[in-house]
Tab-separated table of C-alpha atoms in Angstrom:
chain	number	residue	atom	x	y	z
A	25	MET	CA	16.373	12.522	24.816
A	26	ARG	CA	13.048	13.232	23.097
A	27	LEU	CA	10.528	10.510	22.409
A	28	ARG	CA	9.865	9.687	18.762
A	29	CYS	CA	6.378	9.698	17.225
A	30	ALA	CA	5.568	8.110	13.850
A	31	VAL	CA	2.515	9.228	11.858
A	32	LEU	CA	1.459	6.532	9.398
A	33	ASP	CA	-0.124	6.897	5.943
A	34	ASP	CA	0.278	10.658	5.713
A	35	PHE	CA	-0.355	10.421	1.974
A	36	GLN	CA	-1.003	14.144	1.502
A	37	GLY	CA	1.937	15.191	3.689
A	38	VAL	CA	-0.255	17.387	5.897
A	39	ALA	CA	-0.180	15.755	9.333
A	40	THR	CA	2.488	17.981	10.842
A	41	ALA	CA	1.045	21.189	9.376
A	42	ILE	CA	-2.719	20.769	9.760
A	43	ALA	CA	-2.513	20.684	13.578
A	44	ASP	CA	-0.353	22.481	16.129
A	45	TRP	CA	2.264	20.041	17.409
A	46	SER	CA	4.288	22.761	19.166
A	47	PRO	CA	2.967	21.925	22.675
A	48	ILE	CA	4.937	18.657	22.589
A	49	ALA	CA	7.894	19.806	20.445
A	50	ASP	CA	10.331	19.875	23.352
A	51	GLU	CA	9.544	16.300	24.349
A	52	VAL	CA	8.558	14.552	21.110
A	53	GLU	CA	10.065	14.339	17.634
A	54	VAL	CA	7.344	13.743	15.014
A	55	VAL	CA	8.094	11.878	11.780
A	56	SER	CA	5.405	11.248	9.155
A	57	PHE	CA	5.413	8.467	6.574
A	58	ALA	CA	3.839	9.368	3.233
A	59	ARG	CA	4.063	5.812	1.912
A	60	HIS	CA	1.979	2.862	3.024
A	61	HIS	CA	3.877	-0.046	4.530
A	62	PRO	CA	3.117	-3.156	2.448
A	63	ASP	CA	3.576	-5.744	5.186
A	64	GLU	CA	4.389	-6.302	8.833
A	65	ASP	CA	8.113	-6.737	8.192
A	66	ALA	CA	8.407	-3.306	6.585
A	67	LEU	CA	6.292	-1.723	9.297
A	68	ALA	CA	8.244	-3.323	12.134
A	69	ALA	CA	11.536	-2.228	10.597
A	70	ASP	CA	10.469	1.410	10.228
A	71	LEU	CA	8.793	1.648	13.638
A	72	ALA	CA	11.524	-0.051	15.670
A	73	ASP	CA	12.855	3.257	17.024
A	74	PHE	CA	9.524	4.914	17.812
A	75	ASP	CA	7.825	5.300	21.191
A	76	ILE	CA	4.510	6.614	19.823
A	77	VAL	CA	2.556	5.735	16.674
A	78	VAL	CA	-0.410	7.581	15.164
A	79	THR	CA	-2.414	5.464	12.704
A	80	LEU	CA	-5.348	6.422	10.485
A	81	ARG	CA	-8.604	4.487	10.704
A	82	GLU	CA	-8.340	0.690	10.273
A	83	ARG	CA	-5.897	0.429	7.403
A	84	VAL	CA	-2.901	-0.809	9.401
A	85	PRO	CA	-3.434	-3.915	11.555
A	86	PHE	CA	-1.673	-4.088	14.904
A	87	PRO	CA	-1.754	-7.808	15.798
A	88	ALA	CA	0.097	-9.437	18.690
A	89	SER	CA	2.993	-10.344	16.397
A	90	LEU	CA	3.625	-6.677	15.580
A	91	PHE	CA	3.468	-5.521	19.201
A	92	ALA	CA	6.048	-8.198	20.026
A	93	ARG	CA	8.407	-6.664	17.469
A	94	LEU	CA	8.057	-3.124	18.823
A	95	PRO	CA	9.428	-3.242	22.385
A	96	ARG	CA	9.959	0.531	22.425
A	97	LEU	CA	6.319	1.352	21.603
A	98	LYS	CA	4.400	2.827	24.537
A	99	LEU	CA	1.485	4.757	22.986
A	100	LEU	CA	-0.676	3.914	19.954
A	101	ILE	CA	-3.195	6.512	18.762
A	102	ALA	CA	-5.897	5.554	16.282
A	103	SER	CA	-8.206	8.088	14.630
A	104	GLY	CA	-11.797	7.560	15.713
A	105	MET	CA	-13.036	5.787	18.815
A	106	ARG	CA	-13.412	2.306	17.326
A	107	ASN	CA	-10.763	0.160	15.673
A	108	SER	CA	-11.215	-3.511	14.804
A	109	VAL	CA	-7.650	-4.226	13.633
A	110	ILE	CA	-5.856	-3.549	16.917
A	111	ASP	CA	-5.259	-6.477	19.279
A	112	TYR	CA	-6.045	-4.699	22.532
A	113	ALA	CA	-5.116	-7.647	24.728
A	114	ALA	CA	-1.687	-7.812	23.082
A	115	ALA	CA	-1.265	-4.057	23.493
A	116	GLU	CA	-1.960	-4.355	27.195
A	117	ALA	CA	0.347	-7.347	27.529
A	118	HIS	CA	3.180	-5.355	25.959
A	119	GLY	CA	2.515	-2.252	28.039
A	120	VAL	CA	1.121	-0.168	25.176
A	121	THR	CA	-1.593	2.389	25.878
A	122	VAL	CA	-4.117	2.710	23.038
A	123	CYS	CA	-6.095	5.916	22.585
A	124	GLY	CA	-8.588	7.222	20.029
A	125	THR	CA	-9.757	10.591	18.782
A	126	PRO	CA	-13.085	12.250	18.000
A	127	SER	CA	-14.328	11.806	14.426
A	128	SER	CA	-17.050	13.546	12.447
A	129	SER	CA	-19.778	11.715	10.523
A	130	THR	CA	-20.168	14.628	8.126
A	131	PRO	CA	-17.387	13.788	5.611
A	132	PRO	CA	-18.637	10.242	4.813
A	133	VAL	CA	-22.189	11.538	4.414
A	134	GLU	CA	-21.006	14.123	1.913
A	135	LEU	CA	-18.843	11.637	0.010
A	136	THR	CA	-21.764	9.213	-0.189
A	137	TRP	CA	-23.735	11.848	-2.022
A	138	ALA	CA	-20.776	12.795	-4.217
A	139	LEU	CA	-20.592	9.182	-5.400
A	140	LEU	CA	-24.332	8.784	-5.770
A	141	LEU	CA	-24.732	11.990	-7.769
A	142	GLY	CA	-21.633	11.242	-9.825
A	143	LEU	CA	-23.091	7.883	-10.783
A	144	ALA	CA	-26.585	9.192	-11.457
A	145	ARG	CA	-25.456	11.939	-13.811
A	146	GLY	CA	-22.425	10.279	-15.408
A	147	ILE	CA	-20.177	13.076	-14.199
A	148	VAL	CA	-16.824	11.348	-14.765
A	149	THR	CA	-17.760	10.021	-18.199
A	150	GLU	CA	-19.056	13.386	-19.375
A	151	ASN	CA	-16.146	15.337	-17.890
A	152	ASN	CA	-13.585	13.039	-19.505
A	153	ALA	CA	-15.330	13.333	-22.870
A	154	LEU	CA	-15.529	17.108	-22.659
A	155	ARG	CA	-11.841	17.472	-21.810
A	156	ALA	CA	-10.789	15.059	-24.562
A	157	ASP	CA	-13.011	16.630	-27.254
A	158	GLY	CA	-15.159	13.534	-27.146
A	159	PRO	CA	-18.890	13.258	-27.771
A	160	TRP	CA	-21.072	16.133	-26.635
A	161	GLN	CA	-23.471	14.323	-24.280
A	162	SER	CA	-23.188	10.555	-24.274
A	163	THR	CA	-25.136	9.586	-21.162
A	164	VAL	CA	-28.725	9.976	-19.993
A	165	GLY	CA	-28.839	10.815	-16.302
A	166	ALA	CA	-30.835	8.901	-13.726
A	167	ASP	CA	-33.379	10.958	-11.774
A	168	LEU	CA	-33.365	11.175	-7.998
A	169	HIS	CA	-36.693	12.920	-7.397
A	170	GLY	CA	-39.429	10.346	-6.916
A	171	ARG	CA	-37.009	7.421	-6.908
A	172	ARG	CA	-36.400	5.102	-3.972
A	173	LEU	CA	-33.252	5.290	-1.875
A	174	GLY	CA	-32.661	2.131	0.146
A	175	LEU	CA	-30.326	2.379	3.127
A	176	LEU	CA	-28.684	-0.608	4.760
A	177	GLY	CA	-28.191	0.850	8.213
A	178	LEU	CA	-29.735	3.965	9.715
A	179	GLY	CA	-27.252	5.028	12.364
A	180	LYS	CA	-25.617	8.426	12.622
A	181	ILE	CA	-24.325	8.415	9.037
A	182	GLY	CA	-27.262	6.563	7.496
A	183	GLY	CA	-29.727	8.910	9.165
A	184	ARG	CA	-28.045	11.973	7.710
A	185	VAL	CA	-27.878	10.359	4.265
A	186	ALA	CA	-31.619	9.703	4.558
A	187	ARG	CA	-32.408	13.345	5.268
A	188	VAL	CA	-30.486	14.466	2.189
A	189	GLY	CA	-32.386	11.938	0.102
A	190	LEU	CA	-35.664	13.338	1.383
A	191	ALA	CA	-34.501	16.841	0.475
A	192	PHE	CA	-34.025	15.609	-3.103
A	193	GLY	CA	-37.609	14.383	-3.076
A	194	MET	CA	-36.669	10.721	-2.895
A	195	ARG	CA	-38.640	8.016	-1.136
A	196	VAL	CA	-36.333	6.636	1.530
A	197	SER	CA	-36.513	3.190	3.099
A	198	ALA	CA	-34.077	1.486	5.425
A	199	TRP	CA	-33.273	-1.923	6.862
A	200	SER	CA	-30.964	-3.498	9.390
A	201	ARG	CA	-31.507	-6.458	11.695
A	202	HIS	CA	-32.691	-4.473	14.690
A	203	LEU	CA	-34.001	-1.334	13.027
A	204	THR	CA	-37.344	-0.114	14.402
A	205	LYS	CA	-40.234	1.893	12.992
A	206	GLU	CA	-39.554	4.476	15.680
A	207	ARG	CA	-36.029	5.070	14.380
A	208	THR	CA	-37.084	5.267	10.728
A	209	ALA	CA	-39.880	7.671	11.684
A	210	GLU	CA	-37.315	9.963	13.327
A	211	VAL	CA	-35.721	10.684	9.966
A	212	GLY	CA	-38.848	10.395	7.805
A	213	ALA	CA	-37.920	7.045	6.257
A	214	GLU	CA	-39.904	3.833	5.849
A	215	LEU	CA	-38.911	0.542	7.471
A	216	ALA	CA	-38.362	-2.068	4.774
A	217	ALA	CA	-39.973	-5.429	5.448
A	218	SER	CA	-36.691	-7.228	4.807
A	219	LYS	CA	-33.250	-6.825	3.319
A	220	GLU	CA	-34.501	-8.573	0.197
A	221	GLU	CA	-37.498	-6.252	-0.169
A	222	LEU	CA	-35.276	-3.203	0.201
A	223	LEU	CA	-32.833	-4.399	-2.460
A	224	ALA	CA	-35.521	-5.365	-4.932
A	225	SER	CA	-37.500	-2.114	-4.611
A	226	SER	CA	-34.696	0.482	-4.500
A	227	ASP	CA	-33.269	2.544	-7.337
A	228	PHE	CA	-30.221	3.465	-5.246
A	229	VAL	CA	-28.831	1.380	-2.376
A	230	SER	CA	-26.292	2.773	0.069
A	231	VAL	CA	-24.451	0.787	2.750
A	232	HIS	CA	-24.047	2.304	6.231
A	233	LEU	CA	-23.386	-0.623	8.558
A	234	ALA	CA	-20.514	-1.435	10.884
A	235	LEU	CA	-18.471	-4.472	9.895
A	236	GLY	CA	-18.944	-7.494	12.131
A	237	ASP	CA	-19.637	-11.205	11.992
A	238	ARG	CA	-23.270	-10.599	11.043
A	239	THR	CA	-22.584	-8.031	8.332
A	240	ARG	CA	-19.523	-9.567	6.671
A	241	GLY	CA	-20.641	-10.721	3.222
A	242	LEU	CA	-24.154	-9.408	3.854
A	243	ILE	CA	-24.478	-8.487	0.180
A	244	GLY	CA	-23.430	-11.409	-1.990
A	245	ALA	CA	-24.329	-12.722	-5.428
A	246	ALA	CA	-27.881	-13.632	-4.405
A	247	GLU	CA	-28.532	-10.178	-2.965
A	248	LEU	CA	-27.008	-8.366	-5.950
A	249	ALA	CA	-29.261	-10.422	-8.215
A	250	LEU	CA	-32.268	-8.813	-6.513
A	251	LEU	CA	-31.271	-5.322	-7.635
A	252	LYS	CA	-32.946	-3.788	-10.652
A	253	PRO	CA	-30.721	-3.598	-13.750
A	254	THR	CA	-31.174	0.188	-13.495
A	255	ALA	CA	-30.136	0.326	-9.828
A	256	TYR	CA	-26.936	1.713	-8.338
A	257	LEU	CA	-25.061	0.478	-5.250
A	258	VAL	CA	-22.935	2.778	-3.084
A	259	ASN	CA	-20.578	1.536	-0.363
A	260	THR	CA	-18.678	4.010	1.797
A	261	SER	CA	-18.759	1.749	4.867
A	262	ARG	CA	-16.555	-1.369	4.751
A	263	ALA	CA	-15.584	-3.413	1.712
A	264	ALA	CA	-16.199	-6.800	3.339
A	265	ILE	CA	-19.919	-6.084	3.757
A	266	VAL	CA	-20.261	-6.531	-0.021
A	267	ASP	CA	-18.778	-9.638	-1.643
A	268	GLN	CA	-16.134	-8.112	-3.882
A	269	ASP	CA	-16.051	-10.917	-6.458
A	270	ALA	CA	-19.837	-10.890	-6.741
A	271	LEU	CA	-19.859	-7.127	-7.202
A	272	LEU	CA	-17.200	-7.303	-9.913
A	273	ALA	CA	-19.193	-9.985	-11.722
A	274	ALA	CA	-22.369	-7.893	-11.580
A	275	LEU	CA	-20.534	-4.865	-12.976
A	276	HIS	CA	-18.815	-6.758	-15.782
A	277	GLU	CA	-22.041	-8.501	-16.770
A	278	GLY	CA	-24.078	-5.285	-16.657
A	279	ARG	CA	-26.561	-6.706	-14.165
A	280	ILE	CA	-26.672	-3.384	-12.291
A	281	ALA	CA	-26.329	0.137	-13.663
A	282	GLY	CA	-23.264	0.919	-11.595
A	283	ALA	CA	-21.567	1.118	-8.216
A	284	GLY	CA	-19.853	3.827	-6.199
A	285	VAL	CA	-17.163	2.443	-3.916
A	286	ASP	CA	-14.822	4.136	-1.438
A	287	VAL	CA	-13.619	1.043	0.450
A	288	PHE	CA	-11.658	-1.995	-0.730
A	289	ASP	CA	-10.485	-5.393	0.460
A	290	ILE	CA	-6.860	-4.218	0.139
A	291	GLU	CA	-5.825	-0.627	0.747
A	292	PRO	CA	-4.093	0.985	-1.014
A	293	LEU	CA	-5.239	-0.967	-4.067
A	294	PRO	CA	-2.462	-2.876	-5.883
A	295	ALA	CA	-1.813	-1.621	-9.401
A	296	ASP	CA	-3.325	-4.750	-10.949
A	297	HIS	CA	-6.394	-4.980	-8.691
A	298	PRO	CA	-9.542	-5.679	-10.758
A	299	MET	CA	-11.390	-2.822	-9.087
A	300	ARG	CA	-9.105	-0.386	-10.900
A	301	SER	CA	-10.473	-1.404	-14.294
A	302	ALA	CA	-14.037	-2.535	-13.543
A	303	PRO	CA	-16.738	-1.081	-15.804
A	304	ARG	CA	-19.663	0.933	-14.407
A	305	LEU	CA	-17.628	1.703	-11.291
A	306	LEU	CA	-17.034	5.112	-9.748
A	307	ALA	CA	-14.305	4.553	-7.173
A	308	THR	CA	-12.425	6.803	-4.752
A	309	PRO	CA	-9.376	5.890	-2.591
A	310	HIS	CA	-11.116	5.728	0.800
A	311	LEU	CA	-11.828	9.437	1.043
A	312	GLY	CA	-14.843	9.095	3.327
A	313	TYR	CA	-13.065	10.481	6.377
A	314	VAL	CA	-10.577	12.677	4.481
A	315	SER	CA	-11.516	16.317	4.981
A	316	ARG	CA	-9.676	19.278	6.421
A	317	ALA	CA	-11.917	19.578	9.464
A	318	ASN	CA	-11.646	15.871	10.241
A	319	TYR	CA	-7.862	15.892	9.878
A	320	GLU	CA	-7.636	18.915	12.157
A	321	THR	CA	-9.680	16.953	14.690
A	322	TYR	CA	-7.649	13.746	14.342
A	323	TYR	CA	-4.218	15.271	14.640
A	324	GLY	CA	-5.212	17.959	17.126
A	325	ALA	CA	-6.617	15.254	19.379
A	326	ALA	CA	-3.489	13.143	18.824
A	327	VAL	CA	-1.427	15.998	20.273
A	328	GLU	CA	-3.805	16.177	23.254
A	329	ASN	CA	-3.513	12.423	23.720
A	330	ILE	CA	0.278	12.610	23.743
A	331	GLN	CA	0.241	15.484	26.238
A	332	ALA	CA	-2.081	13.549	28.541
A	333	PHE	CA	0.031	10.401	28.235
A	334	LEU	CA	3.204	12.297	29.079
A	335	ALA	CA	1.422	13.753	32.121
A	336	GLY	CA	0.525	10.227	33.250
A	337	THR	CA	-3.224	10.667	32.691
A	338	PRO	CA	-4.112	9.107	29.311
A	339	VAL	CA	-7.410	10.174	27.758
A	340	ARG	CA	-9.781	8.579	25.213
A	341	ARG	CA	-8.439	5.116	25.968
A	342	LEU	CA	-9.550	2.264	23.738
A	343	GLY	CA	-9.849	-1.427	24.453
């Protein structure tokens, strides 16, 4: 009897077509779920008969309680090589192998700039007005050339965002707790004296930090108050780095010009979530990693992981 593999959160219905699953077709039946499971009970019920699960990014937590309810599960594959919502000790205790996949930093870099440019030039507002026979020009765009781009984090993604900013003729500065002048010099950026100095001096601020104890809530009401009223904030990293209530208050009160957000405290967003109706907000449904090339990588590597697991030699193990 073939093993059963569940692919979670296949919202676009492309998982089984965007990669070649034929190498494991004789041994594994693949079933994709286009809907998100709202809670652990629903997830446990649907996954009870599966031996393998493929999950996207960090949207679906796998705590000890869930592993205990899935005695048939033997292999869990997460896209990317880092996942903070999987209890690795519990996985090991229940005999579950956890593996990751390669992931490209290009898609989130590109989406960061899509949000930033969309905000700066009022693209959504102007497009909606044009299509609805509304006013012909109602916004005045914000310039990029000569303005300051402040980056919180200058890792792989932040560094590439910096280089694009420089290509636009922006002045780029960056800050994180252990950032050095040597690293900023590598990409042609300036090292900000402090987080506060970066926020107060930037016309655009973009977040590119990993979520951890030291970055959770890093940008709260006090930090948002430092931003210029003409400044824009972009977050394609993790929602919890920016205090969501403080951001909503700043947007509603017009204390910043706008925000571009791709990550949320709850995903998918409930229908009545305040982020859906916040003013001055350009929001996308966590599209940072969603590109054809990245999906081909994720699911192609998932097939390789399954093949290796079936051969008794798991690859790209996590935890």
